[in-house]
mmCIF file of C-alpha atoms in Angstrom:
data_model
loop_
_atom_site.group_PDB
_atom_site.id
_atom_site.type_symbol
_atom_site.label_atom_id
_atom_site.label_comp_id
_atom_site.label_asym_id
_atom_site.label_seq_id
_atom_site.Cartn_x
_atom_site.Cartn_y
_atom_site.Cartn_z
ATOM 1 C CA UNK J 799 104.532 137.903 93.445
ATOM 2 C CA UNK J 800 105.374 134.734 95.326
ATOM 3 C CA UNK J 801 107.770 132.064 94.178
ATOM 4 C CA UNK J 802 106.095 128.760 93.252
ATOM 5 C CA UNK J 803 107.021 125.757 95.379
ATOM 6 C CA UNK J 804 110.113 123.909 94.347
ATOM 7 C CA UNK J 805 108.694 120.445 94.182
ATOM 8 C CA UNK J 806 110.064 118.321 91.372
ATOM 9 C CA UNK J 807 110.228 114.684 90.535
ATOM 10 C CA UNK J 808 113.533 112.976 89.930
ATOM 11 C CA UNK J 809 114.211 111.552 86.459
ATOM 12 C CA UNK J 810 112.631 108.217 87.387
ATOM 13 C CA UNK J 811 108.831 108.063 87.441
ATOM 14 C CA UNK J 812 108.979 106.202 90.745
ATOM 15 C CA UNK J 813 111.771 108.350 92.146
ATOM 16 C CA UNK J 814 111.597 110.672 95.121
ATOM 17 C CA UNK J 815 110.184 114.173 95.041
ATOM 18 C CA UNK J 816 112.751 116.836 95.869
ATOM 19 C CA UNK J 817 111.446 119.499 98.258
ATOM 20 C CA UNK J 818 112.847 122.902 99.076
ATOM 21 C CA UNK J 819 113.201 123.967 102.713
ATOM 22 C CA UNK J 820 109.976 125.981 102.762
ATOM 23 C CA UNK J 821 107.908 123.040 101.514
ATOM 24 C CA UNK J 822 109.524 120.875 104.192
ATOM 25 C CA UNK J 823 108.625 123.465 106.836
ATOM 26 C CA UNK J 824 105.027 123.583 105.612
ATOM 27 C CA UNK J 825 104.761 119.797 105.880
ATOM 28 C CA UNK J 826 106.220 119.869 109.378
ATOM 29 C CA UNK J 827 103.731 122.564 110.433
ATOM 30 C CA UNK J 828 100.826 120.458 109.112
ATOM 31 C CA UNK J 829 102.166 117.316 110.781
ATOM 32 C CA UNK J 830 102.107 119.177 114.088
ATOM 33 C CA UNK J 831 98.556 120.440 113.444
ATOM 34 C CA UNK J 832 96.720 119.397 110.288
ATOM 35 C CA UNK J 833 94.096 122.101 110.898
ATOM 36 C CA UNK J 834 96.564 124.953 111.188
ATOM 37 C CA UNK J 835 95.333 127.950 109.153
ATOM 38 C CA UNK J 836 97.366 128.786 106.065
ATOM 39 C CA UNK J 837 97.894 132.304 107.426
ATOM 40 C CA UNK J 838 99.568 130.867 110.544
ATOM 41 C CA UNK J 839 101.718 128.546 108.463
ATOM 42 C CA UNK J 840 102.644 131.516 106.272
ATOM 43 C CA UNK J 841 103.835 133.490 109.296
ATOM 44 C CA UNK J 842 105.918 130.522 110.460
ATOM 45 C CA UNK J 843 107.596 129.964 107.079
ATOM 46 C CA UNK J 844 107.684 133.522 105.698
ATOM 47 C CA UNK J 845 105.065 133.255 102.938
ATOM 48 C CA UNK J 846 101.657 134.719 102.267
ATOM 49 C CA UNK J 847 98.517 132.717 102.957
ATOM 50 C CA UNK J 848 97.913 132.376 99.199
ATOM 51 C CA UNK J 849 101.434 131.073 98.595
ATOM 52 C CA UNK J 850 101.019 128.480 101.346
ATOM 53 C CA UNK J 851 97.661 127.420 99.922
ATOM 54 C CA UNK J 852 99.267 126.993 96.492
ATOM 55 C CA UNK J 853 102.171 124.950 97.860
ATOM 56 C CA UNK J 854 99.900 122.708 99.935
ATOM 57 C CA UNK J 855 97.763 122.042 96.872
ATOM 58 C CA UNK J 856 100.843 121.161 94.818
ATOM 59 C CA UNK J 857 102.150 118.874 97.577
ATOM 60 C CA UNK J 858 98.807 117.071 97.555
ATOM 61 C CA UNK J 859 98.603 116.938 93.756
ATOM 62 C CA UNK J 860 102.069 115.395 93.473
ATOM 63 C CA UNK J 861 101.230 112.771 96.099
ATOM 64 C CA UNK J 862 103.817 114.036 98.588
ATOM 65 C CA UNK J 863 101.211 114.346 101.334
ATOM 66 C CA UNK J 864 97.575 114.066 102.186
ATOM 67 C CA UNK J 865 95.674 115.725 104.979
ATOM 68 C CA UNK J 866 93.414 113.307 106.836
ATOM 69 C CA UNK J 867 91.731 112.813 110.191
ATOM 70 C CA UNK J 868 93.309 109.988 112.183
ATOM 71 C CA UNK J 869 90.888 108.267 114.530
ATOM 72 C CA UNK J 870 91.450 106.087 117.569
ATOM 73 C CA UNK J 871 90.001 102.669 116.666
ATOM 74 C CA UNK J 872 89.397 101.733 120.319
ATOM 75 C CA UNK J 873 87.072 104.685 120.921
ATOM 76 C CA UNK J 874 85.101 103.819 117.775
ATOM 77 C CA UNK J 875 84.388 100.195 118.704
ATOM 78 C CA UNK J 876 87.309 98.496 116.957
ATOM 79 C CA UNK J 877 89.198 96.850 119.826
ATOM 80 C CA UNK J 878 91.163 94.364 117.725
ATOM 81 C CA UNK J 879 94.057 95.401 115.529
ATOM 82 C CA UNK J 880 96.617 93.119 113.946
ATOM 83 C CA UNK J 881 99.461 92.926 111.486
ATOM 84 C CA UNK J 882 99.224 89.924 109.205
ATOM 85 C CA UNK J 883 102.233 88.539 107.375
ATOM 86 C CA UNK J 884 101.274 86.954 104.057
ATOM 87 C CA UNK J 885 103.265 84.536 101.907
ATOM 88 C CA UNK J 886 102.118 83.995 98.349
ATOM 89 C CA UNK J 887 103.079 82.579 95.031
ATOM 90 C CA UNK J 888 102.781 84.285 91.689
ATOM 91 C CA UNK J 889 102.389 87.980 91.061
ATOM 92 C CA UNK J 890 102.713 89.934 94.317
ATOM 93 C CA UNK J 891 101.281 93.110 92.828
ATOM 94 C CA UNK J 892 97.973 91.446 91.969
ATOM 95 C CA UNK J 893 97.721 89.907 95.448
ATOM 96 C CA UNK J 894 98.530 93.314 96.982
ATOM 97 C CA UNK J 895 95.754 94.868 94.879
ATOM 98 C CA UNK J 896 93.253 92.222 96.033
ATOM 99 C CA UNK J 897 94.242 92.779 99.666
ATOM 100 C CA UNK J 898 93.984 96.556 99.283
ATOM 101 C CA UNK J 899 90.390 96.093 98.068
ATOM 102 C CA UNK J 900 89.358 94.577 101.424
ATOM 103 C CA UNK J 901 87.794 97.420 103.436
ATOM 104 C CA UNK J 902 89.176 96.369 106.816
ATOM 105 C CA UNK J 903 92.762 96.361 105.560
ATOM 106 C CA UNK J 904 94.249 99.822 105.975
ATOM 107 C CA UNK J 905 97.892 99.125 105.158
ATOM 108 C CA UNK J 906 99.462 96.877 102.507
ATOM 109 C CA UNK J 907 103.199 96.690 101.886
ATOM 110 C CA UNK J 908 105.379 94.397 99.782
ATOM 111 C CA UNK J 909 108.359 93.316 101.849
ATOM 112 C CA UNK J 910 111.700 91.562 101.721
ATOM 113 C CA UNK J 911 112.193 89.009 104.475
ATOM 114 C CA UNK J 912 110.015 86.359 106.064
ATOM 115 C CA UNK J 913 106.820 87.587 104.399
ATOM 116 C CA UNK J 914 105.987 88.665 100.879
ATOM 117 C CA UNK J 915 103.375 91.151 102.106
ATOM 118 C CA UNK J 916 102.354 92.654 105.408
ATOM 119 C CA UNK J 917 98.877 94.061 106.001
ATOM 120 C CA UNK J 918 97.308 95.862 108.945
ATOM 121 C CA UNK J 919 93.692 95.357 109.920
ATOM 122 C CA UNK J 920 91.305 97.097 112.295
ATOM 123 C CA UNK J 921 88.497 94.814 113.528
ATOM 124 C CA UNK J 922 85.387 94.817 115.687
ATOM 125 C CA UNK J 923 86.697 91.785 117.598
ATOM 126 C CA UNK J 924 88.275 88.369 117.264
ATOM 127 C CA UNK J 925 85.381 86.978 115.207
ATOM 128 C CA UNK J 926 85.757 89.824 112.750
ATOM 129 C CA UNK J 927 89.518 89.179 112.568
ATOM 130 C CA UNK J 928 88.783 85.546 111.737
ATOM 131 C CA UNK J 929 86.444 86.653 108.903
ATOM 132 C CA UNK J 930 89.154 88.881 107.452
ATOM 133 C CA UNK J 931 91.718 86.089 107.689
ATOM 134 C CA UNK J 932 89.299 83.861 105.785
ATOM 135 C CA UNK J 933 89.003 86.524 103.049
ATOM 136 C CA UNK J 934 92.780 86.793 102.815
ATOM 137 C CA UNK J 935 93.292 83.030 102.740
ATOM 138 C CA UNK J 936 90.634 82.693 100.002
ATOM 139 C CA UNK J 937 92.836 84.616 97.563
ATOM 140 C CA UNK J 938 94.185 81.850 95.292
ATOM 141 C CA UNK J 939 97.856 82.952 95.366
ATOM 142 C CA UNK J 940 98.014 83.207 99.179
ATOM 143 C CA UNK J 941 99.937 80.263 100.664
ATOM 144 C CA UNK J 942 100.179 81.163 104.367
ATOM 145 C CA UNK J 943 99.371 83.910 106.846
ATOM 146 C CA UNK J 944 100.712 84.721 110.282
ATOM 147 C CA UNK J 945 98.867 87.115 112.579
ATOM 148 C CA UNK J 946 100.418 89.487 115.082
ATOM 149 C CA UNK J 947 97.595 90.691 117.323
ATOM 150 C CA UNK J 948 98.097 94.082 118.994
ATOM 151 C CA UNK J 949 97.760 93.862 122.767
ATOM 152 C CA UNK J 950 98.501 97.509 123.546
ATOM 153 C CA UNK J 951 99.378 100.486 121.410
ATOM 154 C CA UNK J 952 102.274 102.351 122.989
ATOM 155 C CA UNK J 953 103.041 104.881 120.263
ATOM 156 C CA UNK J 954 101.499 105.911 116.964
ATOM 157 C CA UNK J 955 102.750 109.002 115.213
ATOM 158 C CA UNK J 956 102.741 110.432 111.736
ATOM 159 C CA UNK J 957 105.212 113.228 112.389
ATOM 160 C CA UNK J 958 108.492 111.855 111.068
ATOM 161 C CA UNK J 959 109.037 115.075 109.179
ATOM 162 C CA UNK J 960 110.738 115.452 105.840
ATOM 163 C CA UNK J 961 114.361 114.902 106.889
#
């Protein structure tokens, strides 16, 4: 019988999940190759295929990780990417929710610093970027925006591990 994964939440609902070393190794294996068979991961971490499958499911269920396909926007006809800093007044959470509902926005974060929120957009071109900026600026609580247009992507990785 295999040992269940040791994934537990801290006392706070919003607190970090505590992972054991095997769960960390499984995540690192999947970050290297998200399509790696569970049997191969099992060999690498010393578990059966079924045990790996169970741990991966639990990691997904607890929100620790998700397994997704990452595309290259340029090859799919989306040559314009940008980060947009947003300053607002009022409830930041409701503005963040409204921004997250815009399809072209793939990243929304509340920040401390010069901006209240930062969003990332992937666009079909400059005209499309302008349309998205108009949508953002139409949100009543949004005061200002500042766009940072990507000229060249040098590095994009999702393999920071579990430290």
